[in-house]
mmCIF file of C-alpha atoms in Angstrom:
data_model
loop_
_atom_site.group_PDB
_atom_site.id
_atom_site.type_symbol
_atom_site.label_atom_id
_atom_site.label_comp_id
_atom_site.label_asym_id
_atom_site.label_seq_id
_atom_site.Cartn_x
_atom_site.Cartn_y
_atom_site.Cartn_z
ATOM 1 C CA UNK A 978 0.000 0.000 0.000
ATOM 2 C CA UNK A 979 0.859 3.680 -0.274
ATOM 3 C CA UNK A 980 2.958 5.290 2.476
ATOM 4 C CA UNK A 981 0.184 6.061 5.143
ATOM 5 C CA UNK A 982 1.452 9.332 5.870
ATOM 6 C CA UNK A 983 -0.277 10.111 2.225
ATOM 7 C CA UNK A 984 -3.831 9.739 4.356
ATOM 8 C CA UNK A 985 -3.012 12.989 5.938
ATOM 9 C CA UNK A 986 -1.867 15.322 3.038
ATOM 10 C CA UNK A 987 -4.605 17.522 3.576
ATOM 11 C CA UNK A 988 -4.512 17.570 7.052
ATOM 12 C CA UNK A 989 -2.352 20.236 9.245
ATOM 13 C CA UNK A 990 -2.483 19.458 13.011
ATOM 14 C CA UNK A 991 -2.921 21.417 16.264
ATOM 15 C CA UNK A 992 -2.222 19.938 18.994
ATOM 16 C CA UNK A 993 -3.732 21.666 22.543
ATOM 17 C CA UNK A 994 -2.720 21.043 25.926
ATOM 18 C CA UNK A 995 -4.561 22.237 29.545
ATOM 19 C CA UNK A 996 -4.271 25.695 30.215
ATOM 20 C CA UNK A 997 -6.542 25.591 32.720
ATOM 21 C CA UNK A 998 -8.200 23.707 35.416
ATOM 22 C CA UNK A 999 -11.579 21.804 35.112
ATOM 23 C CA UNK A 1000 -14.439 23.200 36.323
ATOM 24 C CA UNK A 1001 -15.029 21.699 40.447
ATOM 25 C CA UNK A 1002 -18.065 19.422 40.175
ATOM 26 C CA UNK A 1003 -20.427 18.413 42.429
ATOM 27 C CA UNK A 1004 -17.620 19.415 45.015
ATOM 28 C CA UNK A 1005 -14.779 17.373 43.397
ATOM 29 C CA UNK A 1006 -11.742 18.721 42.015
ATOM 30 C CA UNK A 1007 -10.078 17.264 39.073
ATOM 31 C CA UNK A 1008 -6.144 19.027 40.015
ATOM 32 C CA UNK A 1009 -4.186 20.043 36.744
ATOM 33 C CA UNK A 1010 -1.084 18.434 36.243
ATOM 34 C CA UNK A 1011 2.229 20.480 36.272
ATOM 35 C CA UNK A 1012 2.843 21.762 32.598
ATOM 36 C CA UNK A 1013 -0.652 20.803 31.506
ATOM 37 C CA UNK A 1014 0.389 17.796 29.137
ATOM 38 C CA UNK A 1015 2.791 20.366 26.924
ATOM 39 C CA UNK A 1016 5.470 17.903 27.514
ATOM 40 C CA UNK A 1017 3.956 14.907 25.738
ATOM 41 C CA UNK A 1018 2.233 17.597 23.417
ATOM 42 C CA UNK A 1019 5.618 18.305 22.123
ATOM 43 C CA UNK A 1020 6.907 14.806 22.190
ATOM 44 C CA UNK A 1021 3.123 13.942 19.434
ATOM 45 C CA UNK A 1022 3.704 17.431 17.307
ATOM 46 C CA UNK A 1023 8.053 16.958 17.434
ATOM 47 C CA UNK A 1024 7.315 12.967 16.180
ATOM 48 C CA UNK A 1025 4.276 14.032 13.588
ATOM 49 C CA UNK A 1026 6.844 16.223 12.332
ATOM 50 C CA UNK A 1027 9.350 13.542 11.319
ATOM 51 C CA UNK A 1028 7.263 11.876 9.553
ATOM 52 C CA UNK A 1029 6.452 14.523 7.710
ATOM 53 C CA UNK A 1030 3.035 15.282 8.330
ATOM 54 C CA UNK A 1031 1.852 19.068 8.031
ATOM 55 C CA UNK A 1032 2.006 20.305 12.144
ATOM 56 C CA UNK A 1033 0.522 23.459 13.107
ATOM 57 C CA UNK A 1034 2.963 25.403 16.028
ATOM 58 C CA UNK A 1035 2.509 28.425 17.823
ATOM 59 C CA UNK A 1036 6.117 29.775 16.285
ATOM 60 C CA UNK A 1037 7.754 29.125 13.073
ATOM 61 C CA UNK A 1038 10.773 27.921 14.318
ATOM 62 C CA UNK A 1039 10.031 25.735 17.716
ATOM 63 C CA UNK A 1040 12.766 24.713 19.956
ATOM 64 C CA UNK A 1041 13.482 20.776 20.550
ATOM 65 C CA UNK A 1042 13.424 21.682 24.339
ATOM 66 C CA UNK A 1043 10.841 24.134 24.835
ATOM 67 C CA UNK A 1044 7.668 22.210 24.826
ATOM 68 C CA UNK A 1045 5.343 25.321 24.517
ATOM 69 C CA UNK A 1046 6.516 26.014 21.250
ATOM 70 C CA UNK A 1047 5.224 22.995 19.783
ATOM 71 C CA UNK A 1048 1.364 22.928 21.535
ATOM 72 C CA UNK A 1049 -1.143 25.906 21.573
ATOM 73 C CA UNK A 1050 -3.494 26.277 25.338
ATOM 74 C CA UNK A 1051 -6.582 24.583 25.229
ATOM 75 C CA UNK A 1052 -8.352 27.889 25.643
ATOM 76 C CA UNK A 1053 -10.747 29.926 22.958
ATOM 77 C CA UNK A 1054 -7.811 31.937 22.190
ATOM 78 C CA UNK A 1055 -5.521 29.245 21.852
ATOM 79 C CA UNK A 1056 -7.556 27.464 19.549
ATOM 80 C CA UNK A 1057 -8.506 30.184 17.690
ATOM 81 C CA UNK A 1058 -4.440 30.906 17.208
ATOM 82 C CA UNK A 1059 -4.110 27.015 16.345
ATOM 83 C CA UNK A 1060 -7.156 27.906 13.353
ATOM 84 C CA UNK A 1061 -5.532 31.116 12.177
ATOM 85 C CA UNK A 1062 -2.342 29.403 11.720
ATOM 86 C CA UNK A 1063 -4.250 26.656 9.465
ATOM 87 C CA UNK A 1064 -5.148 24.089 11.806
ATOM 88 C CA UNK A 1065 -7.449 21.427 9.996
ATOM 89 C CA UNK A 1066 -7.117 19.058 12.878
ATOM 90 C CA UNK A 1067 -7.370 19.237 16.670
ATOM 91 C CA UNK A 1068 -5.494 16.892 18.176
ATOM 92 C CA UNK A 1069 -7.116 17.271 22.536
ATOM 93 C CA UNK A 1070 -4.358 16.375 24.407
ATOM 94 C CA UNK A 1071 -5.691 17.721 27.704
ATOM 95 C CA UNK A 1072 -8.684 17.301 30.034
ATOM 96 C CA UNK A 1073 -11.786 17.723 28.815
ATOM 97 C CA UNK A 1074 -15.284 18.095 30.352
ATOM 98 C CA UNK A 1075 -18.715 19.300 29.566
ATOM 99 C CA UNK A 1076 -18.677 23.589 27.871
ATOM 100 C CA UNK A 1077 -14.916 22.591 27.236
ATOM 101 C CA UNK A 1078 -13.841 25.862 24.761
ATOM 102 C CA UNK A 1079 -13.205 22.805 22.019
ATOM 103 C CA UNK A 1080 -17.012 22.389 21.898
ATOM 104 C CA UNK A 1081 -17.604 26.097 20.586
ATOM 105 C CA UNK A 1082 -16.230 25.304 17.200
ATOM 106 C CA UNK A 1083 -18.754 22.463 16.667
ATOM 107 C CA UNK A 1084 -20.162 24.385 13.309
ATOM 108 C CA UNK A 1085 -16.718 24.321 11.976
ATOM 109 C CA UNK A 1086 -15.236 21.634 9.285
ATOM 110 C CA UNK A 1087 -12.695 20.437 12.182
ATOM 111 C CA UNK A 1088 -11.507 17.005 12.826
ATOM 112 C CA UNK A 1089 -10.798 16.078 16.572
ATOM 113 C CA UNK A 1090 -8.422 13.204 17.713
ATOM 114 C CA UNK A 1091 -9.770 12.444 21.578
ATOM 115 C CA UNK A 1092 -12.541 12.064 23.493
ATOM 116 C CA UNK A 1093 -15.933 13.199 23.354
ATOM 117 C CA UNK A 1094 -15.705 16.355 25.844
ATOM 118 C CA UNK A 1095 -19.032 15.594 28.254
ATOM 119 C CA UNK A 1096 -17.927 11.699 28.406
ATOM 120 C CA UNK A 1097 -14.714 12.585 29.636
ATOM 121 C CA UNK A 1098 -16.332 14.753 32.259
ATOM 122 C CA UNK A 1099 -18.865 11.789 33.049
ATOM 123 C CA UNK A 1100 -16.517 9.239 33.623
ATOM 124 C CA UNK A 1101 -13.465 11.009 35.027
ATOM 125 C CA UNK A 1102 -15.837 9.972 38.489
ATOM 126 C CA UNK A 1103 -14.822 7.182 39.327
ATOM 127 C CA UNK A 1104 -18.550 6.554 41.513
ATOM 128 C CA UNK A 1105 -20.063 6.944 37.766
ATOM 129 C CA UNK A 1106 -17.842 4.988 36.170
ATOM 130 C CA UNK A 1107 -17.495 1.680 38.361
ATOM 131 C CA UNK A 1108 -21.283 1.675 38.585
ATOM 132 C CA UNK A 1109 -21.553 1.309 35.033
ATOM 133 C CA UNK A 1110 -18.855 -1.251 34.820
ATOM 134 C CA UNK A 1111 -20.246 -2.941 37.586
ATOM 135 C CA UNK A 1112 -23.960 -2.599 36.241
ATOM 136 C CA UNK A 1113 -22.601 -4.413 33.153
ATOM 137 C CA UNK A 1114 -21.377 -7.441 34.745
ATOM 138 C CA UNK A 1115 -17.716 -6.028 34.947
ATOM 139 C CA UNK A 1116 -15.317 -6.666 38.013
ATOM 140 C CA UNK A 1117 -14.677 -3.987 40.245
ATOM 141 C CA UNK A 1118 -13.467 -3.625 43.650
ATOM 142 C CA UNK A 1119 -16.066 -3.425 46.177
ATOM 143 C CA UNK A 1120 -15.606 0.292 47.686
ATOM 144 C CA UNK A 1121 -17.531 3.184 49.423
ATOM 145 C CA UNK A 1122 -17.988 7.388 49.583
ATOM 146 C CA UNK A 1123 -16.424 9.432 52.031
ATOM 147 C CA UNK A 1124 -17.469 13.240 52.145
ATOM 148 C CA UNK A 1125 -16.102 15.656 54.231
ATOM 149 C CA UNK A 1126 -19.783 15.475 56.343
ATOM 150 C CA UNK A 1127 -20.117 11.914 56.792
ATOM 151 C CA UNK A 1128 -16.173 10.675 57.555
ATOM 152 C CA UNK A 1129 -16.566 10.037 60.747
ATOM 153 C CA UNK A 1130 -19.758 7.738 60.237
ATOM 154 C CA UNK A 1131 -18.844 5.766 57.131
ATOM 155 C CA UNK A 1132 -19.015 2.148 58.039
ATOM 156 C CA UNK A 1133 -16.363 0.853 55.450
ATOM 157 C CA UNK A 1134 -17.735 -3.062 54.119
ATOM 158 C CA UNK A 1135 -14.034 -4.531 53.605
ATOM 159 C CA UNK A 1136 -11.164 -4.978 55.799
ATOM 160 C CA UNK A 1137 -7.455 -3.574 56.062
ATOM 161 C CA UNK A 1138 -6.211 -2.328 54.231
ATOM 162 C CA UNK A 1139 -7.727 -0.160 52.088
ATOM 163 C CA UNK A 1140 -7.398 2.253 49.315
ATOM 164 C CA UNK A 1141 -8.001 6.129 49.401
ATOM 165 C CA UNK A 1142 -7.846 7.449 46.325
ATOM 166 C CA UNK A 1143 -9.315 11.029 44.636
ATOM 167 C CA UNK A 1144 -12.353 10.669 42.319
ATOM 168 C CA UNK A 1145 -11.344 12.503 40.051
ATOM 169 C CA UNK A 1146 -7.554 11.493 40.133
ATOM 170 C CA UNK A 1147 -4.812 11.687 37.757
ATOM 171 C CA UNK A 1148 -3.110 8.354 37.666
ATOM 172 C CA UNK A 1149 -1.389 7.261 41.113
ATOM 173 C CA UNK A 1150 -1.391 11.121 42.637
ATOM 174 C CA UNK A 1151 -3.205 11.539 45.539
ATOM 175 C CA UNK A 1152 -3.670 7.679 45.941
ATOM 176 C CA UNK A 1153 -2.615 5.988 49.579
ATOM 177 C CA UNK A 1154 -2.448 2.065 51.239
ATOM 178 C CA UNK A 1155 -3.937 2.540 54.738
ATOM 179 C CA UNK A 1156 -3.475 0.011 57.297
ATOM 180 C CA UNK A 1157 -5.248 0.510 59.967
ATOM 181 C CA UNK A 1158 -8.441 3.258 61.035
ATOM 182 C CA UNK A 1159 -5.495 5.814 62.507
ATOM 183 C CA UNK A 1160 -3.766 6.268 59.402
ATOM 184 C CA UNK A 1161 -7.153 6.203 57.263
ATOM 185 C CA UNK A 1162 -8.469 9.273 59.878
ATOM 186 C CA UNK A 1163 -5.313 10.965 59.502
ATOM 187 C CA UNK A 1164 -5.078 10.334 55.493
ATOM 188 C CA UNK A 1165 -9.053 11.783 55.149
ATOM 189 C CA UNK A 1166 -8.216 14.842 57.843
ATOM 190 C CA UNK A 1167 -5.213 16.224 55.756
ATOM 191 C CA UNK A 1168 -6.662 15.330 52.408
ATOM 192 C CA UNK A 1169 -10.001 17.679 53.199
ATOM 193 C CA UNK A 1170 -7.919 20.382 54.993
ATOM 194 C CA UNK A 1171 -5.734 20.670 52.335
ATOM 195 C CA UNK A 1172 -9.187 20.444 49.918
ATOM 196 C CA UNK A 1173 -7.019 19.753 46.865
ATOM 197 C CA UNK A 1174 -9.429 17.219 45.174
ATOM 198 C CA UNK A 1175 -12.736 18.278 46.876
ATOM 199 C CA UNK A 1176 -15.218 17.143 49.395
ATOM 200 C CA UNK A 1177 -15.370 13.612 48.896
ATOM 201 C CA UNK A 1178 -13.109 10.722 48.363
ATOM 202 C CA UNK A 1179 -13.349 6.784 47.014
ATOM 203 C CA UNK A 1180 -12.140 4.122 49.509
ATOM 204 C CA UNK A 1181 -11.840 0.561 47.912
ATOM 205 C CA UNK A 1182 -10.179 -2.297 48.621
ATOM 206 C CA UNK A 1183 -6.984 -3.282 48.399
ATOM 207 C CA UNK A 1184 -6.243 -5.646 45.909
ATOM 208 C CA UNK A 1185 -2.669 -7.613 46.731
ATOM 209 C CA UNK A 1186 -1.855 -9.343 43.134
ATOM 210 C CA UNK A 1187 -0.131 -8.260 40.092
ATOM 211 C CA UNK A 1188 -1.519 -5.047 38.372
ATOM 212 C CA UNK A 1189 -1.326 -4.447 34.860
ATOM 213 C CA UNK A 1190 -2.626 -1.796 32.183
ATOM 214 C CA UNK A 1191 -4.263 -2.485 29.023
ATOM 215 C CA UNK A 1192 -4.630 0.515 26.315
ATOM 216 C CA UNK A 1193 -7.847 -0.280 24.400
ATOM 217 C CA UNK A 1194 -8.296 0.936 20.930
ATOM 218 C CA UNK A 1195 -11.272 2.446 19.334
ATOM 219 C CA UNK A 1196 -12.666 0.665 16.165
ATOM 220 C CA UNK A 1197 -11.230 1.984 12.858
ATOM 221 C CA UNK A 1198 -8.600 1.210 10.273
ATOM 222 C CA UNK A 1199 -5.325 1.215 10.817
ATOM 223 C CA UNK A 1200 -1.923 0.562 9.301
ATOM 224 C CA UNK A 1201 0.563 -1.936 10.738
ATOM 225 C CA UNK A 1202 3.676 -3.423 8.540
ATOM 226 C CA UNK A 1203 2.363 -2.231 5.442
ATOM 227 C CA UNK A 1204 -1.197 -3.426 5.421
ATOM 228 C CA UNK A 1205 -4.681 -1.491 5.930
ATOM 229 C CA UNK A 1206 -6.172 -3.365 8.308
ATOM 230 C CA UNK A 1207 -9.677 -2.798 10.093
ATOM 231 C CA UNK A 1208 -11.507 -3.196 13.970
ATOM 232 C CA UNK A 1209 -14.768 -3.750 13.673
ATOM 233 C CA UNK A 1210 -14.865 -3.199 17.111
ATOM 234 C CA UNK A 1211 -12.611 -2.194 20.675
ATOM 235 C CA UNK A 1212 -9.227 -3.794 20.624
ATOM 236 C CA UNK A 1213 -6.196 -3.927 23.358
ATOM 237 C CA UNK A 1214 -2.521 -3.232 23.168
ATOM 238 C CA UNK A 1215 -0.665 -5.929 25.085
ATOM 239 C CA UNK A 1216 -1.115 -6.112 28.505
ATOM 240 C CA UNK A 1217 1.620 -3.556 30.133
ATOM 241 C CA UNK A 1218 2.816 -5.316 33.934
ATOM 242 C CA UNK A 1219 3.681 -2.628 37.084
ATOM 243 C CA UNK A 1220 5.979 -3.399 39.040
ATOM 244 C CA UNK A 1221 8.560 -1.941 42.294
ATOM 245 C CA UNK A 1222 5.592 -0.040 44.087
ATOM 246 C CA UNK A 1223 6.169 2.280 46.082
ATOM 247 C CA UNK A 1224 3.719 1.341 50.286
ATOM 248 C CA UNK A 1225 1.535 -0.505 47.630
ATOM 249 C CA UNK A 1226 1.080 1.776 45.180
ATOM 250 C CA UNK A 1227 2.801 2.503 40.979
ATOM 251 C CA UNK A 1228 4.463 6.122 41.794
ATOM 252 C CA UNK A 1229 2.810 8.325 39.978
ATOM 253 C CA UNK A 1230 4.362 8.873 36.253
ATOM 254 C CA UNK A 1231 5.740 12.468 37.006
ATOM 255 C CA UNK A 1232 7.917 11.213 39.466
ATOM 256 C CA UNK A 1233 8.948 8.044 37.964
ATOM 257 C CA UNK A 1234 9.115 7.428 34.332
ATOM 258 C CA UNK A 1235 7.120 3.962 33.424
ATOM 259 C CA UNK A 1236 9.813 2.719 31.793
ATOM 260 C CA UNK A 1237 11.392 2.158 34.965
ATOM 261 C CA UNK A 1238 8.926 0.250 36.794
ATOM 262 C CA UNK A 1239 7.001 -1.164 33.710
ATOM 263 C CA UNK A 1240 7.319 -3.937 31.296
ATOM 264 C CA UNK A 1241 4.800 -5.975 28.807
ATOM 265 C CA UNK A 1242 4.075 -9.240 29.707
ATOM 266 C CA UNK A 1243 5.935 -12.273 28.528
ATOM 267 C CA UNK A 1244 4.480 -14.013 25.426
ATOM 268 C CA UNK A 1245 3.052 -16.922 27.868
ATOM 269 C CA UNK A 1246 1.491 -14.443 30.246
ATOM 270 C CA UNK A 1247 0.095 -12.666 27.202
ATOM 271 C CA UNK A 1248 -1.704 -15.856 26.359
ATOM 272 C CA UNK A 1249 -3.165 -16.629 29.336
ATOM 273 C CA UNK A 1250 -6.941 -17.312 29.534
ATOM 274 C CA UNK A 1251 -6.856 -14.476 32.741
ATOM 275 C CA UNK A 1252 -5.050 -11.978 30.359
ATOM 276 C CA UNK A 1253 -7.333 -12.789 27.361
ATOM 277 C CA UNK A 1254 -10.599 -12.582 29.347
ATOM 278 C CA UNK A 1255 -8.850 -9.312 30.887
ATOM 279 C CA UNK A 1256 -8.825 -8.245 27.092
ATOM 280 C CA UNK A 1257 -12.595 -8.989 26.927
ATOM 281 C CA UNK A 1258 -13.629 -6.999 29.736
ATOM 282 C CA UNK A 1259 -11.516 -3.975 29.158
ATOM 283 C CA UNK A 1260 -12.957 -4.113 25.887
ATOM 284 C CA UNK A 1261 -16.404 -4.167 26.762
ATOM 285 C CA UNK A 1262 -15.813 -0.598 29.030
ATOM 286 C CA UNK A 1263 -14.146 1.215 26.198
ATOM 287 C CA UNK A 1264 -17.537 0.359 24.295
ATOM 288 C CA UNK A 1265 -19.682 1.553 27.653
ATOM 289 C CA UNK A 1266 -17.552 4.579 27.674
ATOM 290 C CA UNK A 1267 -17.526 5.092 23.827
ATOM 291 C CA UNK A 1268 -14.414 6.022 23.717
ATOM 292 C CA UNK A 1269 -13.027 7.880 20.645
ATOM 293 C CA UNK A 1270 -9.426 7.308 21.178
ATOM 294 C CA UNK A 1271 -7.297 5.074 23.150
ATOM 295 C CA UNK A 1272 -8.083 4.821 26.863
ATOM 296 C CA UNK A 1273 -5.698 3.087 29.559
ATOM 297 C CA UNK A 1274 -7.551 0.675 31.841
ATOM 298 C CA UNK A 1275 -5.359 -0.383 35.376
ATOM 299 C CA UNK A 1276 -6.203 -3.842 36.430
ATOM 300 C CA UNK A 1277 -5.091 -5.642 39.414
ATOM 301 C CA UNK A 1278 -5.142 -9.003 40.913
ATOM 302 C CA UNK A 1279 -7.104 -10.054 44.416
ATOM 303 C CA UNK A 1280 -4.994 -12.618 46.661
ATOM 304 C CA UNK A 1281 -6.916 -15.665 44.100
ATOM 305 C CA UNK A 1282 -5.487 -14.343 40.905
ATOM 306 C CA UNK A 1283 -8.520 -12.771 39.796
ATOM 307 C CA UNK A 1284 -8.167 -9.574 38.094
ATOM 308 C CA UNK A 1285 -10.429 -6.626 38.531
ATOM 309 C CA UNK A 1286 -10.893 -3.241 36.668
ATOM 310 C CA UNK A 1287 -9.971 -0.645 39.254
ATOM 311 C CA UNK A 1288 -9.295 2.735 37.284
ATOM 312 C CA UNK A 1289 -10.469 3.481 33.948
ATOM 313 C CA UNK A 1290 -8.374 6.411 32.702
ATOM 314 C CA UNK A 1291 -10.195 8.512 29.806
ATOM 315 C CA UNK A 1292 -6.669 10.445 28.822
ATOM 316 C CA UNK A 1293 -3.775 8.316 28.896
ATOM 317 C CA UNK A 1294 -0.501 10.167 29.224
ATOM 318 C CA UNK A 1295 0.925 10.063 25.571
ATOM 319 C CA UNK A 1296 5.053 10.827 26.002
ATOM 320 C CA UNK A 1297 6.744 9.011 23.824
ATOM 321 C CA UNK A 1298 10.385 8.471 22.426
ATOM 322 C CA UNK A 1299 10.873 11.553 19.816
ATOM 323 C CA UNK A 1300 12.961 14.119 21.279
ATOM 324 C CA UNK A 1301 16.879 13.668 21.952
ATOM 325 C CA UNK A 1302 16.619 14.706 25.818
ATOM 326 C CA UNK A 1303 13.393 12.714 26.474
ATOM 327 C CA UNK A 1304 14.750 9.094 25.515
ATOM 328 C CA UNK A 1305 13.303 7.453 28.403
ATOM 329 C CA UNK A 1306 9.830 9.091 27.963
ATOM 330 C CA UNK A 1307 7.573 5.856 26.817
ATOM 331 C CA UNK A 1308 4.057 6.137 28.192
ATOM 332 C CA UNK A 1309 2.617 2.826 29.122
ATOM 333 C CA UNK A 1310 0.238 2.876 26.110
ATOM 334 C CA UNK A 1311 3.914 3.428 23.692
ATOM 335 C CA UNK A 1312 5.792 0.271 25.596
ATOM 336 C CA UNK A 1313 2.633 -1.665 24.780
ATOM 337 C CA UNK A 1314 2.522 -0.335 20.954
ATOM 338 C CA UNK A 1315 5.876 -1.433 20.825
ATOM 339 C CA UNK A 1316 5.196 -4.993 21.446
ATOM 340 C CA UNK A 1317 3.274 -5.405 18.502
ATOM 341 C CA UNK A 1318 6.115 -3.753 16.252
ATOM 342 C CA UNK A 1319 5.097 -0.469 16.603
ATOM 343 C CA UNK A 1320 7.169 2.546 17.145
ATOM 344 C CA UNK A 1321 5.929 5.940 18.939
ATOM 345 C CA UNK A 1322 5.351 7.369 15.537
ATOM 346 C CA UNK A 1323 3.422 4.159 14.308
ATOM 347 C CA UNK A 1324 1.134 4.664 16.942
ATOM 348 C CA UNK A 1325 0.379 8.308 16.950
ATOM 349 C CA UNK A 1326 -0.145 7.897 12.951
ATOM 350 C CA UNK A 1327 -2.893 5.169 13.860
ATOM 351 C CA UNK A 1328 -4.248 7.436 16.533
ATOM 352 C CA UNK A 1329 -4.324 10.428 13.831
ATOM 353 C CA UNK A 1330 -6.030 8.001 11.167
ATOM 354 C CA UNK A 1331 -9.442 7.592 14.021
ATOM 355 C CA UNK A 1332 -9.431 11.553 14.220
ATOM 356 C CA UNK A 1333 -13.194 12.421 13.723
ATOM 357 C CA UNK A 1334 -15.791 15.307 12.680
ATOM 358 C CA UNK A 1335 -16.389 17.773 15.796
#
């Protein structure tokens, strides 16, 4: 077949980051993270732009190492820049919730790679979102509300330890093993005073086995070695094992790069009826959540080996190997594209290729 970087000839791409913070909902607090994703903004428009492919940046001549030169805010005027400057395609590499300023250029002929803006707000909640999985015949960990009103009432239904954990998180920030009803008192005291993620939290149980992620593709065609080839329906990535945890817990990603506490499963493990029913059922939420564009799913194992579905991640963090000073930069959705023979690039061209009408 033709080189598929021909399939985007016409296209010039934007890509946005988070310039600002969500809106608080409901009481919760959704806390930006540092730099707003301009860091693996620049590592998607620096890659894009080896291949070739028309990329739309905020000055003519951006700098390797500054990453704001390569990604425009995800405000009106930002995107209004990103349009005046050509921008076919909008590529949402941010947060995005219900009103987002994306959703004001609806009546324009744009093409969007990411989510659809009110689902991402809808099941960034974790309450929402395990009660659909759950509702569906999915396995999730049993768990329970705290607010700020009713923390010193809450009877919690499992034992020690337990999870605390934001509802709207951001990956492993914020997110604590408790042992005991002192530490889980003190935990909930400092987390409200400090009110960084709201008035409520999400207590579930602790779940001792291994933990993996699985990135689940939306349907589409895509190109791999060559050949067109199309998903009728929700497909995974290989399954991406965590391992040296830090009191329980994978440190969150801005602290630790994945690729240092991360690796895809063995060819065996990848094969195993757990693993390929895993597959199934991470499958089945992306089509619950109708995702768009990849999501990450984190799964993790009780003490019996049986895995369950315990954070369903809407934006995946999308570094990736591009950029001579960011070599160690794989996100867990890249070491899993790599498995199946494809590089960073490979993968951001196949996420381009599912970009769709706003």
């Amino acid at each position: 077949m033709s080189n598929p970087v021909d399939a985007f000839s016409e296209s010039k791409v934007a890509i946005l980051y988070q310039a600002q913070q969500p809106p608080v909902k409901d009481g919760i607090i959704k806390p930006m993270k540092t730099g707003g994703y301009a860091d693996s903004g620049a590592d998607i428009a620096y890659a894009l732009l080896q291949e070739e492919i028309h990329v739309v940046t905020p000055v003519s001549s951006p700098n390797p190492r500054n990453d704001l030169d390569w990604v425009f805010p995800d405000t009106e005027i930002g995107i209004l820049n990103a349009l005046a400057k050509g921008a076919t395609v909008l590529w949402l590499n941010t947060v995005l919730y219900a009103c987002h300023p994306i959703e004001k250029f609806a009546d324009q002929n744009l093409f969007v790679v990411g989510q659809i803006p009110e689902n991402v707000e809808k099941y960034d909640d974790k309450i929402v979102t395990n009660h659909l999985l759950k509702q569906n015949g999915l396995p999730v960990p049993d768990s329970v509300i705290i607010t700020i009103d009713n923390r010193d009432q809450v009877i919690v239904p499992f034992s020690f330890p337990v999870v605390a954990k934001p509802i709207r998180g951001r990956g492993s920030q914020g997110v604590s093993v408790l042992h005991n009803w002192h530490t889980l008192t003190e935990t909930l005291n400092l987390l409200f005073e400090e009110g960084q993620y709201g008035t409520a939290l999400y207590l579930e149980e602790f779940l001792p086995g291994q933990e993996v992620t699985i990135t689940v593709m939306p349907p589409g065609k895509y190109f791999d070695k060559g050949q067109e080839i199309e998903y009728p329906g929700y497909w995974s990535l290989p399954a991406v094992k965590r391992f040296n945890h830090e009191s329980g817990i994978a440190p969150y990603n801005g602290t630790v790069a994945v690729t240092n506490n991360s690796i895809v499963l063995t060819e065996e493990e990848l094969q195993t009826k757990k693993i390929q029913t895993l597959y199934l059922q991470c499958e089945k939420a992306a089509a619950l959540v109708e995702a768009k564009a990849p999501i990450r799913i984190d799964c993790r194992a009780d003490k019996n080996g049986q895995y369950f579905l315990f954070d369903l991640n809407m934006k995946p963090n999308m570094t990736g190997v591009a950029r001579a000073h960011r070599q160690d930069q794989d996100s867990l959705s890249a070491l899993a594209a790599r498995k199946i023979g494809w590089e960073f690039t490979d993968l951001l061209i196949n996420m381009l290729n599912q970009r769709w009408s706003l």
